[in-house]
mmCIF file of C-alpha atoms in Angstrom:
data_model
loop_
_atom_site.group_PDB
_atom_site.id
_atom_site.type_symbol
_atom_site.label_atom_id
_atom_site.label_comp_id
_atom_site.label_asym_id
_atom_site.label_seq_id
_atom_site.Cartn_x
_atom_site.Cartn_y
_atom_site.Cartn_z
ATOM 1 C CA UNK A 32 74.943 53.406 89.046
ATOM 2 C CA UNK A 33 75.909 56.301 91.831
ATOM 3 C CA UNK A 34 78.658 58.763 91.024
ATOM 4 C CA UNK A 35 80.457 60.445 93.729
ATOM 5 C CA UNK A 36 83.509 62.845 94.506
ATOM 6 C CA UNK A 37 85.488 59.765 94.263
ATOM 7 C CA UNK A 38 84.127 57.475 91.785
ATOM 8 C CA UNK A 39 82.493 58.687 88.512
ATOM 9 C CA UNK A 40 80.612 56.205 86.376
ATOM 10 C CA UNK A 41 81.027 57.374 82.252
ATOM 11 C CA UNK A 42 77.053 57.019 82.431
ATOM 12 C CA UNK A 43 76.703 58.922 85.796
ATOM 13 C CA UNK A 44 75.304 62.075 84.384
ATOM 14 C CA UNK A 45 78.227 64.728 86.134
ATOM 15 C CA UNK A 46 79.654 66.807 83.849
ATOM 16 C CA UNK A 47 83.139 65.931 82.847
ATOM 17 C CA UNK A 48 85.903 68.091 84.370
ATOM 18 C CA UNK A 49 89.479 67.421 83.395
ATOM 19 C CA UNK A 50 90.895 68.067 86.649
ATOM 20 C CA UNK A 51 88.628 65.277 88.057
ATOM 21 C CA UNK A 52 88.823 62.681 85.349
ATOM 22 C CA UNK A 53 91.882 63.777 83.247
ATOM 23 C CA UNK A 54 92.374 63.582 79.690
ATOM 24 C CA UNK A 55 91.013 59.998 78.817
ATOM 25 C CA UNK A 56 88.142 59.935 81.660
ATOM 26 C CA UNK A 57 86.657 63.700 80.582
ATOM 27 C CA UNK A 58 86.773 62.059 76.768
ATOM 28 C CA UNK A 59 85.255 58.917 77.526
ATOM 29 C CA UNK A 60 82.261 60.173 79.989
ATOM 30 C CA UNK A 61 81.737 63.252 76.825
ATOM 31 C CA UNK A 62 81.334 60.430 74.138
ATOM 32 C CA UNK A 63 79.167 58.667 76.644
ATOM 33 C CA UNK A 64 76.776 61.915 77.400
ATOM 34 C CA UNK A 65 76.840 62.484 73.613
ATOM 35 C CA UNK A 66 75.023 58.983 73.344
ATOM 36 C CA UNK A 67 78.220 57.363 71.832
ATOM 37 C CA UNK A 68 77.844 53.631 72.711
ATOM 38 C CA UNK A 69 81.495 53.443 74.576
ATOM 39 C CA UNK A 70 82.258 50.206 76.554
ATOM 40 C CA UNK A 71 80.936 50.993 79.860
ATOM 41 C CA UNK A 72 83.249 51.730 82.950
ATOM 42 C CA UNK A 73 84.111 54.092 85.623
ATOM 43 C CA UNK A 74 87.012 56.686 86.937
ATOM 44 C CA UNK A 75 88.713 56.438 90.042
ATOM 45 C CA UNK A 76 88.744 60.401 90.069
ATOM 46 C CA UNK A 77 91.959 62.603 91.123
ATOM 47 C CA UNK A 78 90.159 63.293 94.478
ATOM 48 C CA UNK A 79 90.791 59.647 95.420
ATOM 49 C CA UNK A 80 94.318 59.953 94.325
ATOM 50 C CA UNK A 81 94.779 63.119 96.360
ATOM 51 C CA UNK A 82 92.987 61.775 99.650
ATOM 52 C CA UNK A 83 95.094 58.748 99.395
ATOM 53 C CA UNK A 84 98.557 60.893 98.899
ATOM 54 C CA UNK A 85 97.059 63.160 102.055
ATOM 55 C CA UNK A 86 96.255 60.564 104.199
ATOM 56 C CA UNK A 87 99.436 58.335 103.765
ATOM 57 C CA UNK A 88 101.334 61.462 104.290
ATOM 58 C CA UNK A 89 103.728 61.263 101.430
ATOM 59 C CA UNK A 90 103.021 64.187 99.232
ATOM 60 C CA UNK A 91 105.541 66.254 101.187
ATOM 61 C CA UNK A 92 108.220 63.072 100.889
ATOM 62 C CA UNK A 93 107.857 63.181 97.466
ATOM 63 C CA UNK A 94 108.856 67.194 97.155
ATOM 64 C CA UNK A 95 111.599 66.658 99.399
ATOM 65 C CA UNK A 96 112.567 63.570 97.121
ATOM 66 C CA UNK A 97 112.198 65.961 93.803
ATOM 67 C CA UNK A 98 113.726 69.057 95.410
ATOM 68 C CA UNK A 99 117.007 69.904 93.370
ATOM 69 C CA UNK A 100 116.895 66.462 91.659
ATOM 70 C CA UNK A 101 118.984 66.710 88.096
ATOM 71 C CA UNK A 102 117.162 65.263 85.478
ATOM 72 C CA UNK A 103 120.547 64.445 83.888
ATOM 73 C CA UNK A 104 121.775 61.865 86.739
ATOM 74 C CA UNK A 105 119.931 58.803 85.795
ATOM 75 C CA UNK A 106 120.807 56.905 88.684
ATOM 76 C CA UNK A 107 119.454 59.203 91.035
ATOM 77 C CA UNK A 108 116.506 59.892 89.266
ATOM 78 C CA UNK A 109 115.826 56.011 88.961
ATOM 79 C CA UNK A 110 116.534 55.772 93.271
ATOM 80 C CA UNK A 111 113.807 58.562 93.635
ATOM 81 C CA UNK A 112 111.329 57.219 91.350
ATOM 82 C CA UNK A 113 111.542 53.490 92.713
ATOM 83 C CA UNK A 114 111.520 55.233 96.296
ATOM 84 C CA UNK A 115 108.246 57.120 95.587
ATOM 85 C CA UNK A 116 106.750 54.225 93.735
ATOM 86 C CA UNK A 117 107.625 52.006 96.363
ATOM 87 C CA UNK A 118 105.934 54.312 98.660
ATOM 88 C CA UNK A 119 102.804 54.679 96.796
ATOM 89 C CA UNK A 120 102.108 50.907 96.514
ATOM 90 C CA UNK A 121 102.845 49.918 99.954
ATOM 91 C CA UNK A 122 100.798 52.331 101.816
ATOM 92 C CA UNK A 123 97.177 51.185 102.704
ATOM 93 C CA UNK A 124 94.396 53.310 100.783
ATOM 94 C CA UNK A 125 91.973 54.362 103.641
ATOM 95 C CA UNK A 126 88.737 51.919 103.737
ATOM 96 C CA UNK A 127 86.236 54.319 102.967
ATOM 97 C CA UNK A 128 87.970 54.763 99.207
ATOM 98 C CA UNK A 129 88.640 51.226 98.802
ATOM 99 C CA UNK A 130 85.228 50.199 99.807
ATOM 100 C CA UNK A 131 83.726 52.673 97.265
ATOM 101 C CA UNK A 132 86.609 51.783 94.336
ATOM 102 C CA UNK A 133 84.873 47.799 95.215
ATOM 103 C CA UNK A 134 81.627 48.750 95.052
ATOM 104 C CA UNK A 135 81.882 50.619 91.863
ATOM 105 C CA UNK A 136 83.682 47.548 90.271
ATOM 106 C CA UNK A 137 80.972 45.445 91.797
ATOM 107 C CA UNK A 138 78.510 47.765 90.251
ATOM 108 C CA UNK A 139 80.140 47.341 86.885
ATOM 109 C CA UNK A 140 79.893 43.695 87.021
ATOM 110 C CA UNK A 141 76.514 43.490 87.970
ATOM 111 C CA UNK A 142 75.824 44.805 83.918
ATOM 112 C CA UNK A 143 77.014 41.914 82.864
ATOM 113 C CA UNK A 144 75.771 37.774 83.185
ATOM 114 C CA UNK A 145 79.134 36.654 84.437
ATOM 115 C CA UNK A 146 82.346 38.850 85.400
ATOM 116 C CA UNK A 147 84.153 40.242 82.542
ATOM 117 C CA UNK A 148 87.827 41.547 82.432
ATOM 118 C CA UNK A 149 88.274 45.170 82.476
ATOM 119 C CA UNK A 150 91.189 47.344 81.373
ATOM 120 C CA UNK A 151 92.799 49.838 83.608
ATOM 121 C CA UNK A 152 94.234 52.772 82.248
ATOM 122 C CA UNK A 153 95.840 55.824 83.640
ATOM 123 C CA UNK A 154 94.482 59.321 82.628
ATOM 124 C CA UNK A 155 96.387 61.994 83.967
ATOM 125 C CA UNK A 156 95.136 65.720 84.290
ATOM 126 C CA UNK A 157 98.151 67.198 82.418
ATOM 127 C CA UNK A 158 98.237 63.723 79.336
ATOM 128 C CA UNK A 159 95.925 65.754 76.993
ATOM 129 C CA UNK A 160 96.926 69.373 77.403
ATOM 130 C CA UNK A 161 97.720 71.099 74.033
ATOM 131 C CA UNK A 162 101.212 71.961 75.113
ATOM 132 C CA UNK A 163 102.327 69.251 76.611
ATOM 133 C CA UNK A 164 102.415 65.672 75.024
ATOM 134 C CA UNK A 165 102.070 62.896 78.065
ATOM 135 C CA UNK A 166 101.319 60.480 75.538
ATOM 136 C CA UNK A 167 102.460 56.981 76.710
ATOM 137 C CA UNK A 168 104.094 58.133 79.920
ATOM 138 C CA UNK A 169 101.584 56.482 82.054
ATOM 139 C CA UNK A 170 100.482 52.790 82.123
ATOM 140 C CA UNK A 171 97.533 50.931 80.833
ATOM 141 C CA UNK A 172 96.754 47.387 81.923
ATOM 142 C CA UNK A 173 94.570 45.362 79.494
ATOM 143 C CA UNK A 174 92.250 41.820 80.817
ATOM 144 C CA UNK A 175 92.331 42.346 84.195
ATOM 145 C CA UNK A 176 89.785 39.831 86.465
ATOM 146 C CA UNK A 177 88.907 40.261 89.842
ATOM 147 C CA UNK A 178 88.535 43.022 92.085
ATOM 148 C CA UNK A 179 92.399 42.325 93.725
ATOM 149 C CA UNK A 180 94.149 42.721 90.413
ATOM 150 C CA UNK A 181 91.938 45.842 89.603
ATOM 151 C CA UNK A 182 92.701 47.835 92.992
ATOM 152 C CA UNK A 183 96.117 46.616 93.172
ATOM 153 C CA UNK A 184 96.815 48.103 89.021
ATOM 154 C CA UNK A 185 94.783 50.931 90.000
ATOM 155 C CA UNK A 186 97.793 51.825 92.706
ATOM 156 C CA UNK A 187 100.241 51.075 89.672
ATOM 157 C CA UNK A 188 98.690 53.424 87.345
ATOM 158 C CA UNK A 189 99.013 56.235 90.538
ATOM 159 C CA UNK A 190 102.649 55.040 91.055
ATOM 160 C CA UNK A 191 103.235 55.414 87.394
ATOM 161 C CA UNK A 192 103.030 59.079 87.675
ATOM 162 C CA UNK A 193 106.924 58.892 88.880
ATOM 163 C CA UNK A 194 108.364 56.755 86.699
ATOM 164 C CA UNK A 195 111.840 57.971 85.835
ATOM 165 C CA UNK A 196 110.347 59.335 82.567
ATOM 166 C CA UNK A 197 107.712 60.964 83.670
ATOM 167 C CA UNK A 198 110.130 62.969 86.432
ATOM 168 C CA UNK A 199 112.571 63.815 83.892
ATOM 169 C CA UNK A 200 109.670 65.079 81.649
ATOM 170 C CA UNK A 201 108.531 67.193 84.114
ATOM 171 C CA UNK A 202 111.525 68.562 85.434
ATOM 172 C CA UNK A 203 112.794 69.273 81.796
ATOM 173 C CA UNK A 204 109.739 70.776 81.122
ATOM 174 C CA UNK A 205 109.287 72.953 84.303
ATOM 175 C CA UNK A 206 106.171 71.393 85.048
ATOM 176 C CA UNK A 207 105.354 71.425 88.820
ATOM 177 C CA UNK A 208 104.584 68.411 91.060
ATOM 178 C CA UNK A 209 102.579 70.630 93.311
ATOM 179 C CA UNK A 210 98.725 69.976 91.866
ATOM 180 C CA UNK A 211 99.898 66.886 89.998
ATOM 181 C CA UNK A 212 97.199 64.447 90.091
ATOM 182 C CA UNK A 213 96.134 61.194 88.149
ATOM 183 C CA UNK A 214 92.654 59.728 87.399
ATOM 184 C CA UNK A 215 92.472 55.716 86.579
ATOM 185 C CA UNK A 216 89.944 54.622 84.352
ATOM 186 C CA UNK A 217 88.185 51.230 84.615
ATOM 187 C CA UNK A 218 86.868 49.985 81.450
ATOM 188 C CA UNK A 219 84.970 46.809 80.028
ATOM 189 C CA UNK A 220 87.262 45.013 77.954
ATOM 190 C CA UNK A 221 85.763 44.767 74.604
ATOM 191 C CA UNK A 222 85.051 40.682 73.487
ATOM 192 C CA UNK A 223 84.867 41.543 69.957
ATOM 193 C CA UNK A 224 82.674 38.879 67.901
ATOM 194 C CA UNK A 225 82.968 41.247 64.890
ATOM 195 C CA UNK A 226 85.060 44.516 64.502
ATOM 196 C CA UNK A 227 86.277 47.113 62.154
ATOM 197 C CA UNK A 228 86.634 50.994 60.864
ATOM 198 C CA UNK A 229 84.082 52.963 59.260
ATOM 199 C CA UNK A 230 84.789 56.024 57.695
ATOM 200 C CA UNK A 231 82.151 58.667 56.802
ATOM 201 C CA UNK A 232 82.954 59.543 53.400
ATOM 202 C CA UNK A 233 84.161 57.902 50.511
ATOM 203 C CA UNK A 234 88.116 57.731 51.338
ATOM 204 C CA UNK A 235 89.105 57.216 47.551
ATOM 205 C CA UNK A 236 87.862 60.133 46.288
ATOM 206 C CA UNK A 237 86.435 62.522 49.464
ATOM 207 C CA UNK A 238 82.736 61.990 48.626
ATOM 208 C CA UNK A 239 80.912 62.926 51.525
ATOM 209 C CA UNK A 240 77.705 61.691 50.634
ATOM 210 C CA UNK A 241 79.009 57.828 51.106
ATOM 211 C CA UNK A 242 80.068 55.744 54.528
ATOM 212 C CA UNK A 243 82.389 53.048 53.652
ATOM 213 C CA UNK A 244 82.586 50.028 56.591
ATOM 214 C CA UNK A 245 85.532 47.805 56.755
ATOM 215 C CA UNK A 246 84.348 44.507 59.263
ATOM 216 C CA UNK A 247 85.855 41.144 59.925
ATOM 217 C CA UNK A 248 85.660 38.650 62.565
ATOM 218 C CA UNK A 249 87.221 38.898 66.189
ATOM 219 C CA UNK A 250 89.182 41.413 67.441
ATOM 220 C CA UNK A 251 89.884 44.443 64.881
ATOM 221 C CA UNK A 252 93.932 44.882 65.414
ATOM 222 C CA UNK A 253 93.922 42.285 62.512
ATOM 223 C CA UNK A 254 91.876 44.648 60.449
ATOM 224 C CA UNK A 255 93.679 47.797 61.475
ATOM 225 C CA UNK A 256 97.297 45.893 60.889
ATOM 226 C CA UNK A 257 95.982 44.492 57.505
ATOM 227 C CA UNK A 258 96.743 40.888 58.642
ATOM 228 C CA UNK A 259 93.021 39.866 57.263
ATOM 229 C CA UNK A 260 91.137 41.143 54.151
ATOM 230 C CA UNK A 261 87.905 42.496 55.778
ATOM 231 C CA UNK A 262 84.531 42.725 53.792
ATOM 232 C CA UNK A 263 84.342 46.238 52.563
ATOM 233 C CA UNK A 264 80.834 47.613 52.250
ATOM 234 C CA UNK A 265 80.085 51.678 50.850
ATOM 235 C CA UNK A 266 76.542 52.939 51.817
ATOM 236 C CA UNK A 267 74.643 56.007 50.775
ATOM 237 C CA UNK A 268 74.799 58.232 53.691
ATOM 238 C CA UNK A 269 71.286 59.441 53.802
ATOM 239 C CA UNK A 270 69.140 56.316 52.610
ATOM 240 C CA UNK A 271 71.957 53.699 54.119
ATOM 241 C CA UNK A 272 71.245 51.536 51.100
ATOM 242 C CA UNK A 273 74.361 49.326 50.008
ATOM 243 C CA UNK A 274 75.936 50.935 47.054
ATOM 244 C CA UNK A 275 78.957 48.301 46.694
ATOM 245 C CA UNK A 276 80.246 45.419 48.697
ATOM 246 C CA UNK A 277 83.136 43.703 48.682
ATOM 247 C CA UNK A 278 83.893 40.286 50.583
ATOM 248 C CA UNK A 279 87.068 39.452 52.476
ATOM 249 C CA UNK A 280 88.765 36.350 52.724
ATOM 250 C CA UNK A 281 88.549 36.791 56.721
ATOM 251 C CA UNK A 282 90.709 33.652 56.980
ATOM 252 C CA UNK A 283 91.507 34.380 60.793
ATOM 253 C CA UNK A 284 90.470 36.150 63.856
ATOM 254 C CA UNK A 285 91.810 37.289 66.873
ATOM 255 C CA UNK A 286 89.674 35.979 69.997
ATOM 256 C CA UNK A 287 90.164 36.039 73.701
ATOM 257 C CA UNK A 288 91.124 32.605 75.622
ATOM 258 C CA UNK A 289 89.733 33.468 78.965
ATOM 259 C CA UNK A 290 91.520 30.421 80.933
ATOM 260 C CA UNK A 291 95.315 31.978 79.333
ATOM 261 C CA UNK A 292 93.925 35.661 79.784
ATOM 262 C CA UNK A 293 94.909 36.648 76.230
ATOM 263 C CA UNK A 294 94.210 36.567 72.769
ATOM 264 C CA UNK A 295 94.660 34.014 70.232
ATOM 265 C CA UNK A 296 94.819 33.501 66.706
ATOM 266 C CA UNK A 297 91.848 31.131 65.156
ATOM 267 C CA UNK A 298 91.337 29.960 61.806
ATOM 268 C CA UNK A 299 87.845 31.114 60.560
ATOM 269 C CA UNK A 300 85.786 28.371 58.920
ATOM 270 C CA UNK A 301 84.478 28.230 55.166
ATOM 271 C CA UNK A 302 80.845 28.868 55.904
ATOM 272 C CA UNK A 303 81.756 32.424 57.892
ATOM 273 C CA UNK A 304 84.556 33.249 55.368
ATOM 274 C CA UNK A 305 81.877 32.843 52.504
ATOM 275 C CA UNK A 306 79.118 35.421 53.908
ATOM 276 C CA UNK A 307 79.438 39.094 55.288
ATOM 277 C CA UNK A 308 80.305 39.445 59.043
ATOM 278 C CA UNK A 309 77.721 42.037 59.774
ATOM 279 C CA UNK A 310 73.937 41.644 59.144
ATOM 280 C CA UNK A 311 71.892 44.240 57.297
ATOM 281 C CA UNK A 312 70.740 45.257 60.859
ATOM 282 C CA UNK A 313 74.292 45.400 62.166
ATOM 283 C CA UNK A 314 75.417 47.092 59.020
ATOM 284 C CA UNK A 315 72.735 49.902 59.189
ATOM 285 C CA UNK A 316 73.784 50.231 63.071
ATOM 286 C CA UNK A 317 77.227 50.667 62.487
ATOM 287 C CA UNK A 318 76.639 53.291 59.656
ATOM 288 C CA UNK A 319 74.350 55.192 61.994
ATOM 289 C CA UNK A 320 76.916 55.353 64.460
ATOM 290 C CA UNK A 321 79.300 56.480 62.411
ATOM 291 C CA UNK A 322 76.826 59.207 61.278
ATOM 292 C CA UNK A 323 76.450 60.243 65.083
ATOM 293 C CA UNK A 324 80.225 60.678 65.781
ATOM 294 C CA UNK A 325 80.295 63.055 62.176
ATOM 295 C CA UNK A 326 77.664 64.910 63.763
ATOM 296 C CA UNK A 327 78.697 65.500 66.866
ATOM 297 C CA UNK A 328 82.365 66.722 65.990
ATOM 298 C CA UNK A 329 81.028 68.335 62.952
ATOM 299 C CA UNK A 330 83.473 66.995 60.333
ATOM 300 C CA UNK A 331 84.399 63.381 58.762
ATOM 301 C CA UNK A 332 85.181 60.832 61.130
ATOM 302 C CA UNK A 333 87.514 57.829 60.901
ATOM 303 C CA UNK A 334 85.974 55.219 63.847
ATOM 304 C CA UNK A 335 86.686 52.139 65.134
ATOM 305 C CA UNK A 336 83.817 49.879 66.439
ATOM 306 C CA UNK A 337 83.065 46.305 67.645
ATOM 307 C CA UNK A 338 80.099 44.189 68.534
ATOM 308 C CA UNK A 339 80.610 42.765 71.685
ATOM 309 C CA UNK A 340 79.727 38.929 72.724
ATOM 310 C CA UNK A 341 78.864 39.887 76.109
ATOM 311 C CA UNK A 342 76.327 42.567 75.906
ATOM 312 C CA UNK A 343 73.034 41.727 74.550
ATOM 313 C CA UNK A 344 71.433 42.742 70.977
ATOM 314 C CA UNK A 345 70.809 46.423 70.545
ATOM 315 C CA UNK A 346 73.359 47.174 73.532
ATOM 316 C CA UNK A 347 76.664 45.176 71.850
ATOM 317 C CA UNK A 348 77.982 47.743 69.343
ATOM 318 C CA UNK A 349 80.439 49.756 70.832
ATOM 319 C CA UNK A 350 82.689 52.756 69.757
ATOM 320 C CA UNK A 351 86.189 52.179 70.348
ATOM 321 C CA UNK A 352 87.892 55.669 68.728
ATOM 322 C CA UNK A 353 86.565 58.630 66.725
ATOM 323 C CA UNK A 354 88.883 60.701 65.237
ATOM 324 C CA UNK A 355 88.792 62.836 62.315
ATOM 325 C CA UNK A 356 89.223 61.589 58.832
ATOM 326 C CA UNK A 357 92.543 63.023 57.742
ATOM 327 C CA UNK A 358 93.304 62.166 54.225
ATOM 328 C CA UNK A 359 90.392 64.513 52.687
ATOM 329 C CA UNK A 360 89.113 66.712 55.583
ATOM 330 C CA UNK A 361 92.344 68.077 55.782
ATOM 331 C CA UNK A 362 92.017 70.070 52.635
ATOM 332 C CA UNK A 363 90.939 73.551 53.571
ATOM 333 C CA UNK A 364 88.429 73.761 55.744
ATOM 334 C CA UNK A 365 87.021 75.821 58.577
ATOM 335 C CA UNK A 366 89.239 75.692 61.689
ATOM 336 C CA UNK A 367 87.181 73.567 64.443
ATOM 337 C CA UNK A 368 88.441 73.343 68.223
ATOM 338 C CA UNK A 369 90.708 70.295 69.155
ATOM 339 C CA UNK A 370 88.235 67.218 69.910
ATOM 340 C CA UNK A 371 89.039 64.220 72.036
ATOM 341 C CA UNK A 372 89.851 60.946 70.959
ATOM 342 C CA UNK A 373 87.797 58.057 72.413
ATOM 343 C CA UNK A 374 90.046 55.653 74.217
ATOM 344 C CA UNK A 375 93.426 56.360 72.439
ATOM 345 C CA UNK A 376 94.114 53.637 69.647
ATOM 346 C CA UNK A 377 92.201 50.638 71.207
ATOM 347 C CA UNK A 378 93.567 48.211 69.087
ATOM 348 C CA UNK A 379 97.174 49.263 69.292
ATOM 349 C CA UNK A 380 97.741 47.328 72.638
ATOM 350 C CA UNK A 381 96.806 44.285 71.494
ATOM 351 C CA UNK A 382 98.993 41.681 69.455
ATOM 352 C CA UNK A 383 98.434 38.064 68.340
ATOM 353 C CA UNK A 384 99.480 35.875 71.656
ATOM 354 C CA UNK A 385 100.154 38.591 74.024
ATOM 355 C CA UNK A 386 98.157 41.254 75.899
ATOM 356 C CA UNK A 387 101.217 43.546 76.739
ATOM 357 C CA UNK A 388 100.233 46.807 78.676
ATOM 358 C CA UNK A 389 100.033 49.245 75.986
ATOM 359 C CA UNK A 390 102.087 51.799 77.279
#
């Protein structure tokens, strides 16, 4: 997979730089490089956004529109925001840049037996800085099919840098528009057959010699939101032997309806309900991945994972999120550097029956 100045694959072997990839993109590249099985994808870098803006000649126009803008004058802010976003969405993307993105998308699709849907997510350069909370100010689009939808939504992510909300935030916090840039992540949507969470300790008492895994059928949103009772398995962290297991009722699953382009809730038949949703080999693989995340981050982790129907066995276990376990590991411990969170709340953008943008 060829990474270049304008497109960088997660597994392209190029050093992740925040100024090129934004916070989300840099985190995904870092985790992939650490050997974590992150859903594959690429980042349309800030260099592509900058080159487009330069070529389209709209940077100066934006500075003129924003100069002296009063953040309290909502009507004027909305007018300026609409004008800037119309500018970004209507100017042609230079052919050479467009072709690089199309080639990258086709290369990503070539990894699968058939085309798969992707998520297109904004990755602003300032979004994950410790002193600026940009969370949720730019857009994420889920379940996109085909190159036309992908390129159109990359452009919408660029434009979301100038929503009224983002403009007001920057004005009120004296964040200059000079040097402002946006990367965009294009990542395979997870087509989860089984999913869940894993914690590298016993969450009931903080025992770090254990790993606890919850798993259920379909997309993990039903586990995370408590709509289904998942299987609950506890393993020894060293030997990976099963210490205890409780089968959940797993009465329903969220699965993608390809024709409708959304998730639908489906009843799980009695046979599948009555057995564990993970095989012994899959259970062991989830535990090993959780241990790797803990080793990488040097503290107990709470991870979200999924087994992907579109990928072959051995490559189908994906890490969707890894964050510090907060209940027990927040007790007195040494100071550690802030760590990236993969794919911020991957399941949180989903709700049964709809796939709204998780913004």
